Amino acid sequence: MDLNLNEAGKHPTVFGYCIVESAEKSSPQDGFVEVSATVQVIGSTQEGEIDPLPAEMIEFARYGFEAPGTSTGEFPEQTQGTTGV
């Protein structure tokens, strides 16, 4: 799905049914989990449009860049400010 609206005022999307063929999970660092998966599309994907999403959902998807040390606390209850890094 494209977060930007098209000329019709809707979000362009691609839909498809998938089967998960395999999934692997690893913990490369403490507190982080890496997941990789292979999916098989059943048939073919279909292009379409959906009505505009609420602003809060768009903001969540576009949370933006955050440099290391610019906030403290656990996501999503972070506070802005230097962590001393």
Short mmCIF file of N, CA, C and O in Angstrom, two decimals:
data_model
loop_
_atom_site.label_atom_id
_atom_site.label_comp_id
_atom_site.label_asym_id
_atom_site.label_seq_id
_atom_site.Cartn_x
_atom_site.Cartn_y
_atom_site.Cartn_z
N MET A 1 0.83 -1.16 0.00
CA MET A 1 0.00 0.00 0.00
C MET A 1 0.89 1.24 0.00
O MET A 1 1.89 1.31 0.69
N ASP A 2 0.51 2.20 -0.77
CA ASP A 2 1.19 3.48 -0.85
C ASP A 2 0.52 4.43 0.15
O ASP A 2 -0.70 4.59 0.13
N LEU A 3 1.29 5.07 1.02
CA LEU A 3 0.72 5.99 2.00
C LEU A 3 0.26 7.30 1.37
O LEU A 3 -0.54 8.02 1.95
N ASN A 4 0.77 7.61 0.19
CA ASN A 4 0.37 8.83 -0.50
C ASN A 4 -0.92 8.57 -1.27
O ASN A 4 -1.10 7.50 -1.85
N LEU A 5 -1.81 9.57 -1.29
CA LEU A 5 -3.07 9.42 -2.02
C LEU A 5 -2.85 9.63 -3.51
O LEU A 5 -2.01 10.44 -3.93
N ASN A 6 -3.61 8.91 -4.32
CA ASN A 6 -3.53 9.08 -5.78
C ASN A 6 -4.46 10.21 -6.22
O ASN A 6 -5.06 10.90 -5.39
N GLU A 7 -4.62 10.38 -7.51
CA GLU A 7 -5.46 11.45 -8.05
C GLU A 7 -6.92 11.31 -7.66
O GLU A 7 -7.66 12.28 -7.60
N ALA A 8 -7.35 10.07 -7.35
CA ALA A 8 -8.74 9.83 -6.94
C ALA A 8 -8.93 10.04 -5.44
O ALA A 8 -10.03 9.85 -4.92
N GLY A 9 -7.86 10.42 -4.73
CA GLY A 9 -7.96 10.64 -3.30
C GLY A 9 -7.97 9.35 -2.48
O GLY A 9 -8.47 9.32 -1.37
N LYS A 10 -7.41 8.28 -3.05
CA LYS A 10 -7.37 6.98 -2.37
C LYS A 10 -5.93 6.46 -2.33
O LYS A 10 -5.08 6.93 -3.06
N HIS A 11 -5.71 5.46 -1.48
CA HIS A 11 -4.40 4.82 -1.39
C HIS A 11 -4.31 3.69 -2.41
O HIS A 11 -5.15 2.79 -2.39
N PRO A 12 -3.32 3.72 -3.32
CA PRO A 12 -3.12 2.59 -4.23
C PRO A 12 -2.64 1.38 -3.41
O PRO A 12 -1.83 1.52 -2.50
N THR A 13 -3.15 0.20 -3.72
CA THR A 13 -2.79 -1.01 -2.98
C THR A 13 -2.58 -2.20 -3.90
O THR A 13 -2.99 -2.18 -5.06
N VAL A 14 -1.94 -3.21 -3.36
CA VAL A 14 -1.80 -4.50 -4.04
C VAL A 14 -2.24 -5.56 -3.04
O VAL A 14 -1.80 -5.56 -1.89
N PHE A 15 -3.13 -6.45 -3.46
CA PHE A 15 -3.66 -7.49 -2.58
C PHE A 15 -3.33 -8.86 -3.15
O PHE A 15 -3.36 -9.06 -4.35
N GLY A 16 -3.05 -9.78 -2.27
CA GLY A 16 -2.84 -11.15 -2.69
C GLY A 16 -2.90 -12.10 -1.51
O GLY A 16 -2.56 -11.73 -0.39
N TYR A 17 -3.40 -13.30 -1.75
CA TYR A 17 -3.38 -14.33 -0.72
C TYR A 17 -2.04 -15.04 -0.78
O TYR A 17 -1.54 -15.32 -1.88
N CYS A 18 -1.46 -15.32 0.37
CA CYS A 18 -0.15 -15.97 0.43
C CYS A 18 -0.16 -17.14 1.39
O CYS A 18 -0.93 -17.16 2.35
N ILE A 19 0.70 -18.09 1.12
CA ILE A 19 0.96 -19.21 2.02
C ILE A 19 2.40 -19.06 2.50
O ILE A 19 3.30 -18.86 1.69
N VAL A 20 2.59 -19.15 3.80
CA VAL A 20 3.95 -19.08 4.34
C VAL A 20 4.61 -20.43 4.11
O VAL A 20 4.16 -21.45 4.60
N GLU A 21 5.67 -20.43 3.30
CA GLU A 21 6.40 -21.67 3.02
C GLU A 21 7.39 -21.97 4.13
O GLU A 21 7.57 -23.11 4.52
N SER A 22 8.06 -20.93 4.62
CA SER A 22 9.02 -21.13 5.70
C SER A 22 9.20 -19.82 6.45
O SER A 22 9.00 -18.75 5.91
N ALA A 23 9.56 -19.95 7.71
CA ALA A 23 9.86 -18.79 8.54
C ALA A 23 10.98 -19.17 9.49
O ALA A 23 11.00 -20.28 10.02
N GLU A 24 11.91 -18.27 9.65
CA GLU A 24 13.03 -18.50 10.55
C GLU A 24 13.15 -17.33 11.50
O GLU A 24 12.91 -16.19 11.14
N LYS A 25 13.50 -17.63 12.73
CA LYS A 25 13.65 -16.61 13.75
C LYS A 25 15.01 -16.78 14.40
O LYS A 25 15.43 -17.89 14.70
N SER A 26 15.71 -15.67 14.57
CA SER A 26 17.00 -15.72 15.25
C SER A 26 17.11 -14.51 16.16
O SER A 26 16.35 -13.56 16.05
N SER A 27 18.05 -14.56 17.08
CA SER A 27 18.29 -13.46 18.01
C SER A 27 19.73 -12.99 17.86
O SER A 27 20.60 -13.39 18.64
N PRO A 28 20.01 -12.14 16.86
CA PRO A 28 21.38 -11.70 16.63
C PRO A 28 21.93 -10.82 17.74
O PRO A 28 23.13 -10.76 17.93
N GLN A 29 21.05 -10.12 18.48
CA GLN A 29 21.48 -9.26 19.58
C GLN A 29 20.48 -9.42 20.72
O GLN A 29 19.32 -9.75 20.50
N ASP A 30 20.93 -9.14 21.93
CA ASP A 30 20.03 -9.20 23.08
C ASP A 30 18.86 -8.25 22.88
O ASP A 30 19.03 -7.09 22.53
N GLY A 31 17.66 -8.75 23.11
CA GLY A 31 16.47 -7.91 23.02
C GLY A 31 15.92 -7.73 21.63
O GLY A 31 14.90 -7.07 21.46
N PHE A 32 16.56 -8.27 20.62
CA PHE A 32 16.08 -8.14 19.25
C PHE A 32 15.82 -9.51 18.66
O PHE A 32 16.53 -10.47 18.96
N VAL A 33 14.82 -9.60 17.81
CA VAL A 33 14.52 -10.84 17.11
C VAL A 33 14.48 -10.52 15.63
O VAL A 33 13.86 -9.55 15.20
N GLU A 34 15.17 -11.33 14.85
CA GLU A 34 15.17 -11.18 13.40
C GLU A 34 14.30 -12.29 12.83
O GLU A 34 14.47 -13.46 13.16
N VAL A 35 13.34 -11.91 11.98
CA VAL A 35 12.43 -12.88 11.37
C VAL A 35 12.56 -12.76 9.86
O VAL A 35 12.51 -11.66 9.31
N SER A 36 12.74 -13.88 9.19
CA SER A 36 12.72 -13.89 7.73
C SER A 36 11.76 -14.98 7.29
O SER A 36 11.66 -16.02 7.93
N ALA A 37 11.05 -14.71 6.21
CA ALA A 37 10.03 -15.65 5.75
C ALA A 37 10.02 -15.71 4.23
O ALA A 37 10.39 -14.76 3.54
N THR A 38 9.58 -16.85 3.73
CA THR A 38 9.34 -17.04 2.31
C THR A 38 7.85 -17.33 2.16
O THR A 38 7.31 -18.20 2.84
N VAL A 39 7.20 -16.54 1.30
CA VAL A 39 5.76 -16.74 1.08
C VAL A 39 5.52 -17.04 -0.40
O VAL A 39 6.26 -16.59 -1.27
N GLN A 40 4.49 -17.82 -0.64
CA GLN A 40 4.09 -18.15 -2.00
C GLN A 40 2.74 -17.49 -2.25
O GLN A 40 1.79 -17.66 -1.48
N VAL A 41 2.65 -16.68 -3.33
CA VAL A 41 1.41 -16.02 -3.68
C VAL A 41 0.51 -17.03 -4.40
O VAL A 41 0.94 -17.71 -5.32
N ILE A 42 -0.73 -17.12 -3.93
CA ILE A 42 -1.71 -18.01 -4.56
C ILE A 42 -2.34 -17.25 -5.72
O ILE A 42 -2.94 -16.19 -5.53
N GLY A 43 -2.23 -17.79 -6.91
CA GLY A 43 -2.76 -17.10 -8.08
C GLY A 43 -1.91 -15.90 -8.41
O GLY A 43 -0.70 -16.00 -8.58
N SER A 44 -2.53 -14.73 -8.47
CA SER A 44 -1.80 -13.51 -8.77
C SER A 44 -2.29 -12.39 -7.87
O SER A 44 -3.38 -12.47 -7.29
N THR A 45 -1.49 -11.35 -7.75
CA THR A 45 -1.90 -10.20 -6.96
C THR A 45 -2.84 -9.33 -7.78
O THR A 45 -2.86 -9.39 -9.01
N GLN A 46 -3.62 -8.53 -7.08
CA GLN A 46 -4.56 -7.63 -7.74
C GLN A 46 -4.33 -6.22 -7.23
O GLN A 46 -4.19 -6.00 -6.03
N GLU A 47 -4.29 -5.26 -8.14
CA GLU A 47 -4.15 -3.87 -7.76
C GLU A 47 -5.52 -3.28 -7.46
O GLU A 47 -6.52 -3.72 -8.01
N GLY A 48 -5.56 -2.33 -6.54
CA GLY A 48 -6.81 -1.69 -6.18
C GLY A 48 -6.57 -0.40 -5.42
O GLY A 48 -5.46 0.14 -5.43
N GLU A 49 -7.61 0.08 -4.77
CA GLU A 49 -7.54 1.31 -4.00
C GLU A 49 -8.34 1.13 -2.71
O GLU A 49 -9.30 0.37 -2.68
N ILE A 50 -7.93 1.84 -1.67
CA ILE A 50 -8.73 1.89 -0.45
C ILE A 50 -8.92 3.35 -0.06
O ILE A 50 -8.15 4.23 -0.46
N ASP A 51 -9.97 3.61 0.72
CA ASP A 51 -10.25 4.96 1.18
C ASP A 51 -9.11 5.47 2.05
O ASP A 51 -8.36 4.68 2.63
N PRO A 52 -8.97 6.78 2.18
CA PRO A 52 -7.89 7.35 2.99
C PRO A 52 -7.89 6.80 4.41
O PRO A 52 -8.93 6.62 5.03
N LEU A 53 -6.69 6.54 4.91
CA LEU A 53 -6.52 6.04 6.27
C LEU A 53 -6.54 7.20 7.26
O LEU A 53 -6.22 8.33 6.90
N PRO A 54 -6.88 6.93 8.53
CA PRO A 54 -6.85 7.99 9.54
C PRO A 54 -5.43 8.55 9.69
O PRO A 54 -4.44 7.82 9.54
N ALA A 55 -5.33 9.83 10.02
CA ALA A 55 -4.04 10.49 10.15
C ALA A 55 -3.14 9.79 11.17
O ALA A 55 -1.94 9.70 10.97
N GLU A 56 -3.72 9.26 12.26
CA GLU A 56 -2.92 8.57 13.28
C GLU A 56 -2.23 7.34 12.70
O GLU A 56 -1.11 7.01 13.07
N MET A 57 -2.90 6.63 11.82
CA MET A 57 -2.33 5.43 11.21
C MET A 57 -1.18 5.81 10.27
O MET A 57 -0.15 5.14 10.25
N ILE A 58 -1.36 6.87 9.51
CA ILE A 58 -0.31 7.34 8.61
C ILE A 58 0.90 7.78 9.42
O ILE A 58 2.04 7.44 9.11
N GLU A 59 0.68 8.53 10.50
CA GLU A 59 1.78 9.00 11.34
C GLU A 59 2.54 7.82 11.94
O GLU A 59 3.76 7.82 12.01
N PHE A 60 1.82 6.79 12.36
CA PHE A 60 2.47 5.61 12.91
C PHE A 60 3.36 4.95 11.85
O PHE A 60 4.48 4.53 12.14
N ALA A 61 2.89 4.88 10.62
CA ALA A 61 3.67 4.26 9.54
C ALA A 61 4.87 5.09 9.14
O ALA A 61 5.86 4.57 8.65
N ARG A 62 4.79 6.40 9.35
CA ARG A 62 5.86 7.32 8.95
C ARG A 62 6.61 7.90 10.14
O ARG A 62 7.04 9.03 10.08
N TYR A 63 6.81 7.17 11.19
CA TYR A 63 7.34 7.75 12.42
C TYR A 63 8.64 8.51 12.21
O TYR A 63 9.02 9.32 13.02
N GLY A 64 9.33 8.29 11.13
CA GLY A 64 10.50 9.09 10.81
C GLY A 64 11.80 8.57 11.37
O GLY A 64 11.84 7.58 12.09
N PHE A 65 12.84 9.26 11.03
CA PHE A 65 14.19 8.87 11.42
C PHE A 65 14.49 9.33 12.84
O PHE A 65 14.13 10.44 13.24
N GLU A 66 15.14 8.49 13.60
CA GLU A 66 15.58 8.84 14.95
C GLU A 66 17.02 8.41 15.09
O GLU A 66 17.34 7.24 14.98
N ALA A 67 17.89 9.38 15.33
CA ALA A 67 19.31 9.08 15.50
C ALA A 67 19.54 8.45 16.87
O ALA A 67 18.82 8.76 17.83
N PRO A 68 20.51 7.54 17.00
CA PRO A 68 20.82 6.96 18.30
C PRO A 68 21.11 8.05 19.33
O PRO A 68 21.81 9.02 19.04
N GLY A 69 20.53 7.89 20.52
CA GLY A 69 20.77 8.83 21.60
C GLY A 69 19.85 10.03 21.64
O GLY A 69 20.01 10.91 22.48
N THR A 70 18.84 10.08 20.75
CA THR A 70 17.94 11.24 20.75
C THR A 70 16.73 11.05 21.65
O THR A 70 15.95 11.97 21.83
N SER A 71 16.54 9.85 22.21
CA SER A 71 15.41 9.63 23.12
C SER A 71 15.80 8.58 24.16
O SER A 71 16.79 7.87 24.01
N THR A 72 15.00 8.53 25.21
CA THR A 72 15.22 7.53 26.25
C THR A 72 13.92 6.78 26.50
O THR A 72 12.84 7.26 26.18
N GLY A 73 14.02 5.60 27.08
CA GLY A 73 12.83 4.82 27.41
C GLY A 73 12.53 3.77 26.37
O GLY A 73 13.19 3.65 25.35
N GLU A 74 11.51 2.98 26.66
CA GLU A 74 11.08 1.89 25.78
C GLU A 74 10.06 2.39 24.77
O GLU A 74 9.18 3.18 25.11
N PHE A 75 10.17 1.93 23.53
CA PHE A 75 9.19 2.27 22.50
C PHE A 75 7.86 1.65 22.88
O PHE A 75 7.83 0.52 23.32
N PRO A 76 6.73 2.30 22.80
CA PRO A 76 6.50 3.63 22.23
C PRO A 76 6.45 4.75 23.27
O PRO A 76 6.15 5.87 22.93
N GLU A 77 6.72 4.47 24.53
CA GLU A 77 6.67 5.49 25.58
C GLU A 77 8.02 6.17 25.77
O GLU A 77 8.51 6.29 26.88
N GLN A 78 8.62 6.64 24.70
CA GLN A 78 9.92 7.30 24.77
C GLN A 78 9.76 8.78 25.11
O GLN A 78 8.72 9.36 24.86
N THR A 79 10.82 9.34 25.64
CA THR A 79 10.88 10.79 25.84
C THR A 79 12.05 11.32 25.04
O THR A 79 13.08 10.66 24.94
N GLN A 80 11.87 12.47 24.45
CA GLN A 80 12.95 13.07 23.65
C GLN A 80 13.98 13.69 24.57
O GLN A 80 13.65 14.21 25.62
N GLY A 81 15.22 13.61 24.18
CA GLY A 81 16.31 14.17 24.95
C GLY A 81 17.51 13.26 24.84
O GLY A 81 17.42 12.11 24.44
N THR A 82 18.63 13.78 25.18
CA THR A 82 19.87 13.02 25.02
C THR A 82 20.00 11.93 26.08
O THR A 82 19.56 12.09 27.21
N THR A 83 20.57 10.83 25.67
CA THR A 83 20.80 9.71 26.58
C THR A 83 22.24 9.67 27.04
O THR A 83 22.64 8.78 27.76
N GLY A 84 23.04 10.61 26.58
CA GLY A 84 24.45 10.62 26.93
C GLY A 84 25.30 9.75 26.04
O GLY A 84 26.46 9.49 26.30
N VAL A 85 24.72 9.29 24.90
CA VAL A 85 25.48 8.45 23.96
C VAL A 85 26.31 9.33 23.08
O VAL A 85 25.95 10.37 22.67
#
